[in-house]
mmCIF file of C-alpha atoms in Angstrom:
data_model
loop_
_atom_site.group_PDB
_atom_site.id
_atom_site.type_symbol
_atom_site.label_atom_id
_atom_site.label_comp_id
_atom_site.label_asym_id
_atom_site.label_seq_id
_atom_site.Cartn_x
_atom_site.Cartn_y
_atom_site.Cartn_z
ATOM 1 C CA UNK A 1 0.000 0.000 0.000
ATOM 2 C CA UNK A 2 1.214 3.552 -0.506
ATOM 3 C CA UNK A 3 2.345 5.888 1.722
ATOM 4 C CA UNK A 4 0.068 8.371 3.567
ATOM 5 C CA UNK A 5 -0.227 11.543 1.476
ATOM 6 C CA UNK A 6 0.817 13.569 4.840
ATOM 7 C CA UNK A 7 3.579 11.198 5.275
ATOM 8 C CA UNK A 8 4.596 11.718 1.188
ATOM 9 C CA UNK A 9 4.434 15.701 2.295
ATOM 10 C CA UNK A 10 6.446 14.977 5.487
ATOM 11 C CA UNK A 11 9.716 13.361 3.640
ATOM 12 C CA UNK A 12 9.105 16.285 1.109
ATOM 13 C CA UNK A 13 9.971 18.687 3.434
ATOM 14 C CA UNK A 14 12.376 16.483 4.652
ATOM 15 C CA UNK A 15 14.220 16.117 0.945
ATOM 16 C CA UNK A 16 13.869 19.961 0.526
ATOM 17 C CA UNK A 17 16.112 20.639 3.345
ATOM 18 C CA UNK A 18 18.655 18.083 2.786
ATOM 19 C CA UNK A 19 18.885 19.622 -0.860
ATOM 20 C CA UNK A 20 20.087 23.111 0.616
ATOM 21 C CA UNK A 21 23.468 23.320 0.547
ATOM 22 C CA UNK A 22 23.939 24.140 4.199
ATOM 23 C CA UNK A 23 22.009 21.415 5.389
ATOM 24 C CA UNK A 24 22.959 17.632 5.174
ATOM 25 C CA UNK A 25 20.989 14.476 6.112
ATOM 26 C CA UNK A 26 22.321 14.591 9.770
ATOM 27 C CA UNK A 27 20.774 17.628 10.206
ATOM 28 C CA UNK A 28 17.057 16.871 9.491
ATOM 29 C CA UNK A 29 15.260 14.454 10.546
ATOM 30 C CA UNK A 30 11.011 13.157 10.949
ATOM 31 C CA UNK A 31 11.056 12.967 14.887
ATOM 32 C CA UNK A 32 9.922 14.725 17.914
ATOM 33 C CA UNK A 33 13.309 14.095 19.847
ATOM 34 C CA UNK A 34 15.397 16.629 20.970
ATOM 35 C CA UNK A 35 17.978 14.801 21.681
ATOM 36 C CA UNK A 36 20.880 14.772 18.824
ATOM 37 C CA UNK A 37 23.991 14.617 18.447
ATOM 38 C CA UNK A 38 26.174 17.979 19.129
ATOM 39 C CA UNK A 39 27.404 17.706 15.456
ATOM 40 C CA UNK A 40 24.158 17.630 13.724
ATOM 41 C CA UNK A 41 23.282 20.819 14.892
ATOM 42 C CA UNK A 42 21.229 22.989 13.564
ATOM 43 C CA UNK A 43 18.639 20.703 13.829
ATOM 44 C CA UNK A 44 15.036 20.442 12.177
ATOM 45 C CA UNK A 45 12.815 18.173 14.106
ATOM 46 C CA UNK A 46 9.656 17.570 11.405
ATOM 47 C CA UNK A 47 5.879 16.714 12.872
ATOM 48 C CA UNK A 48 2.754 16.519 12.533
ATOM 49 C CA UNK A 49 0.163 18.788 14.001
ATOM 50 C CA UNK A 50 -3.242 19.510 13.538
ATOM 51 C CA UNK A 51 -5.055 18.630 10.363
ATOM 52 C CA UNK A 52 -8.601 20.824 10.151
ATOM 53 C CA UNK A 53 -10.970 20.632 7.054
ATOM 54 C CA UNK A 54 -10.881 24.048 5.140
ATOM 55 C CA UNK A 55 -13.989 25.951 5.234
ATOM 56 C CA UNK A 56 -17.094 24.336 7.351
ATOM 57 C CA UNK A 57 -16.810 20.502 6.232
ATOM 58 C CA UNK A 58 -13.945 20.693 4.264
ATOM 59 C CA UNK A 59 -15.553 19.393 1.314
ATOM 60 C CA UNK A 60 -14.945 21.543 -2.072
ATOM 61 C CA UNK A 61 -17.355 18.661 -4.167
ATOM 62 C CA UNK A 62 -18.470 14.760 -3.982
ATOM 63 C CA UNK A 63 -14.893 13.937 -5.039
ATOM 64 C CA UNK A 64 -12.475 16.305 -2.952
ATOM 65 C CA UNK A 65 -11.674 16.780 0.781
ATOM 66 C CA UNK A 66 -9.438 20.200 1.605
ATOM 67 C CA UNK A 67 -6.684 20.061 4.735
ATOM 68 C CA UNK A 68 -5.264 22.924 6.200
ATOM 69 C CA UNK A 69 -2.788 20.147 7.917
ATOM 70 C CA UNK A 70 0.375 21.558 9.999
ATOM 71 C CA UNK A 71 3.558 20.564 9.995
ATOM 72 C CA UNK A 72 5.767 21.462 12.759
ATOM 73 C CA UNK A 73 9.312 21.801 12.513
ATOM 74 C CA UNK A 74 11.141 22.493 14.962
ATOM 75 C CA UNK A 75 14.504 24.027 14.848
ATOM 76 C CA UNK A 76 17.611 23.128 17.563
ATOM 77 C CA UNK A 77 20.987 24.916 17.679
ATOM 78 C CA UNK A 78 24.012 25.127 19.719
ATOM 79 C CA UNK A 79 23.451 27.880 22.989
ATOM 80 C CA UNK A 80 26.540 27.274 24.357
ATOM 81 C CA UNK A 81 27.630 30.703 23.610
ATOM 82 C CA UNK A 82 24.469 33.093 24.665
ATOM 83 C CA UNK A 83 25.299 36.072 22.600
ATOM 84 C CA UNK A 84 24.791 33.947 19.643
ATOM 85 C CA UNK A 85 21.806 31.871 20.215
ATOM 86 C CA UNK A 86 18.913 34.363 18.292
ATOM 87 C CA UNK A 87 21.344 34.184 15.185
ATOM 88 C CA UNK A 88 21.535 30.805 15.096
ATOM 89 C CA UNK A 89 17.930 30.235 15.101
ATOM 90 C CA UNK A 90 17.162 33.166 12.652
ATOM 91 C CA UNK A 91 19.660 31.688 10.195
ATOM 92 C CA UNK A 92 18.224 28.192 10.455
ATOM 93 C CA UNK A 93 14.625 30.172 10.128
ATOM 94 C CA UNK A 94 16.151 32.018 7.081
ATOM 95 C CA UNK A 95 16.648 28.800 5.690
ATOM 96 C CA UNK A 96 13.503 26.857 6.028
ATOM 97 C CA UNK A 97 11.894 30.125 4.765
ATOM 98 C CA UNK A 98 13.375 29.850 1.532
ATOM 99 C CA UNK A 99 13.213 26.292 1.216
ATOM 100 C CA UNK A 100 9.382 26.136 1.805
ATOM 101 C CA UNK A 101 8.487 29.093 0.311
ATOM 102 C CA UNK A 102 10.730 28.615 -2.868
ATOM 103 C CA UNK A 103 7.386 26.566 -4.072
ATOM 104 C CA UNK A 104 3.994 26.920 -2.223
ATOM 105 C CA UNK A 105 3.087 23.684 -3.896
ATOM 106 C CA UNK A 106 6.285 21.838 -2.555
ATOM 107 C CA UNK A 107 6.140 20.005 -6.395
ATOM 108 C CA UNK A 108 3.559 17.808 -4.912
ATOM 109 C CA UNK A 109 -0.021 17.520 -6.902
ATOM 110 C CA UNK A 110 -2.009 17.524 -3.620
ATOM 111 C CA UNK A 111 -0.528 20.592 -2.113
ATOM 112 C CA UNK A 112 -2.509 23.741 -2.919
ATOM 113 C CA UNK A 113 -0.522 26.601 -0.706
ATOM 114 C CA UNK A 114 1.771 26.544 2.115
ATOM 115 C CA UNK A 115 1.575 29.121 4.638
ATOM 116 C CA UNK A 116 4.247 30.072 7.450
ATOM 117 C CA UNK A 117 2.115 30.281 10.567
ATOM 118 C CA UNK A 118 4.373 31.443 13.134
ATOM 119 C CA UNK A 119 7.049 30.382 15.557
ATOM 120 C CA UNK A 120 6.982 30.063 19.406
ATOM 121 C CA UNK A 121 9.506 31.429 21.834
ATOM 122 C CA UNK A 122 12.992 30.145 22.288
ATOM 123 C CA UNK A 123 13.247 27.733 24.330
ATOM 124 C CA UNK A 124 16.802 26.443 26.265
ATOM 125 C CA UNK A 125 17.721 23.321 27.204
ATOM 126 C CA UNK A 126 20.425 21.490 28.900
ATOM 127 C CA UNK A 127 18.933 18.130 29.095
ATOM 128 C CA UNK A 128 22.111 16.777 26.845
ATOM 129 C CA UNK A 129 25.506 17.092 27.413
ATOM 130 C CA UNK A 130 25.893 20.588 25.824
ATOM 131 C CA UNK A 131 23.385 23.349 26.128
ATOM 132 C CA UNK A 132 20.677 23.433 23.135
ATOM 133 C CA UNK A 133 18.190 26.306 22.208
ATOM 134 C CA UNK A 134 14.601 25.460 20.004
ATOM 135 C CA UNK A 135 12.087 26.935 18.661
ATOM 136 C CA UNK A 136 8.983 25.405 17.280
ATOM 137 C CA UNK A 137 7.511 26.880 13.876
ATOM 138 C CA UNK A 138 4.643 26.340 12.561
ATOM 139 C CA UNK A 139 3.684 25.681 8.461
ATOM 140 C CA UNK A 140 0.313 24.883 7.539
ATOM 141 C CA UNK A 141 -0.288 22.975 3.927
ATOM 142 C CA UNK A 142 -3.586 23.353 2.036
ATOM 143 C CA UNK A 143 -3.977 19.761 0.860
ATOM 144 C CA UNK A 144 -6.667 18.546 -1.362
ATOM 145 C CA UNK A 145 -7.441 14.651 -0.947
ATOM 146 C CA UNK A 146 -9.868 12.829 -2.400
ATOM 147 C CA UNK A 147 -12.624 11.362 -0.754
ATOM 148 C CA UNK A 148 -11.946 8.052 -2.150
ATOM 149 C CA UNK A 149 -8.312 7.525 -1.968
ATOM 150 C CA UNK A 150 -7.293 5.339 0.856
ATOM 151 C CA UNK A 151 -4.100 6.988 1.434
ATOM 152 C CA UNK A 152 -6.258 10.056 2.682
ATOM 153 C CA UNK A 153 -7.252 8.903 5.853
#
């Protein structure tokens, strides 16, 4: 059986990354861990979040069903040095911004927009062996599904 259409858009975000040349496979990864090694930071932690129907049911005809599904993706740098910590997580914000936004369809058929939705405070951590900061941002994808595709669901 196929993959999960949100799970297709999940490793797309994932591939995006990896295919900026500042950021390599160590440094991305589907998973809500914070905990990674020193030397693949920056980090981008990819999620789910909410998935809402667009509009009041979601429905656009018989055949279609709209998502306005989040992704999460959360972004972990080195705060050993606290002068530095906002400029590490604006750079690695700089660069998901022009990854994601380079193509609000993300070359997928299903997705209709993307739209940056925020990002929380930063966050530090020492729960490792070195000192980490994070911030969690937030992306929501307008996905159209059909109603009779397995995969959907």
């Amino acid at each position: 059986m196929a993959d999960h259409l949100f799970y297709t858009l999940l490793n797309r975000v994932q591939t995006l990354l990896v295919a900026d040349s500042s950021v390599s496979a160590d440094n991305v990864g589907i998973s809500r861990s914070r905990k990674v090694p020193h030397t693949a930071l920056p980090f981008y932690a990819i999620y789910l979040g909410p998935d809402q129907p667009v509009g009041e049911f979601g429905a656009n005809n018989l055949s279609t069903f709209d998502h306005n599904l989040m992704i999460n993706i959360e972004i972990l740098v080195d705060a050993t040095e606290q002068g530095l910590i906002e400029k590490h997580l604006l750079d690695a914000r700089k660069i998901l911004w022009s990854v994601l936004m380079a193509d609000f369809t993300q070359g997928l058929n299903f997705v209709l927009q993307t739209i940056p939705n925020g990002a929380g405070d930063p966050e530090l951590s020492s729960e490792a062996e070195y000192r980490t900061a994070s911030q969690k941002t937030e992306w929501i994808f307008q996905v159209r599904t059909s109603v009779q595709d397995v995969t959907t669901i």
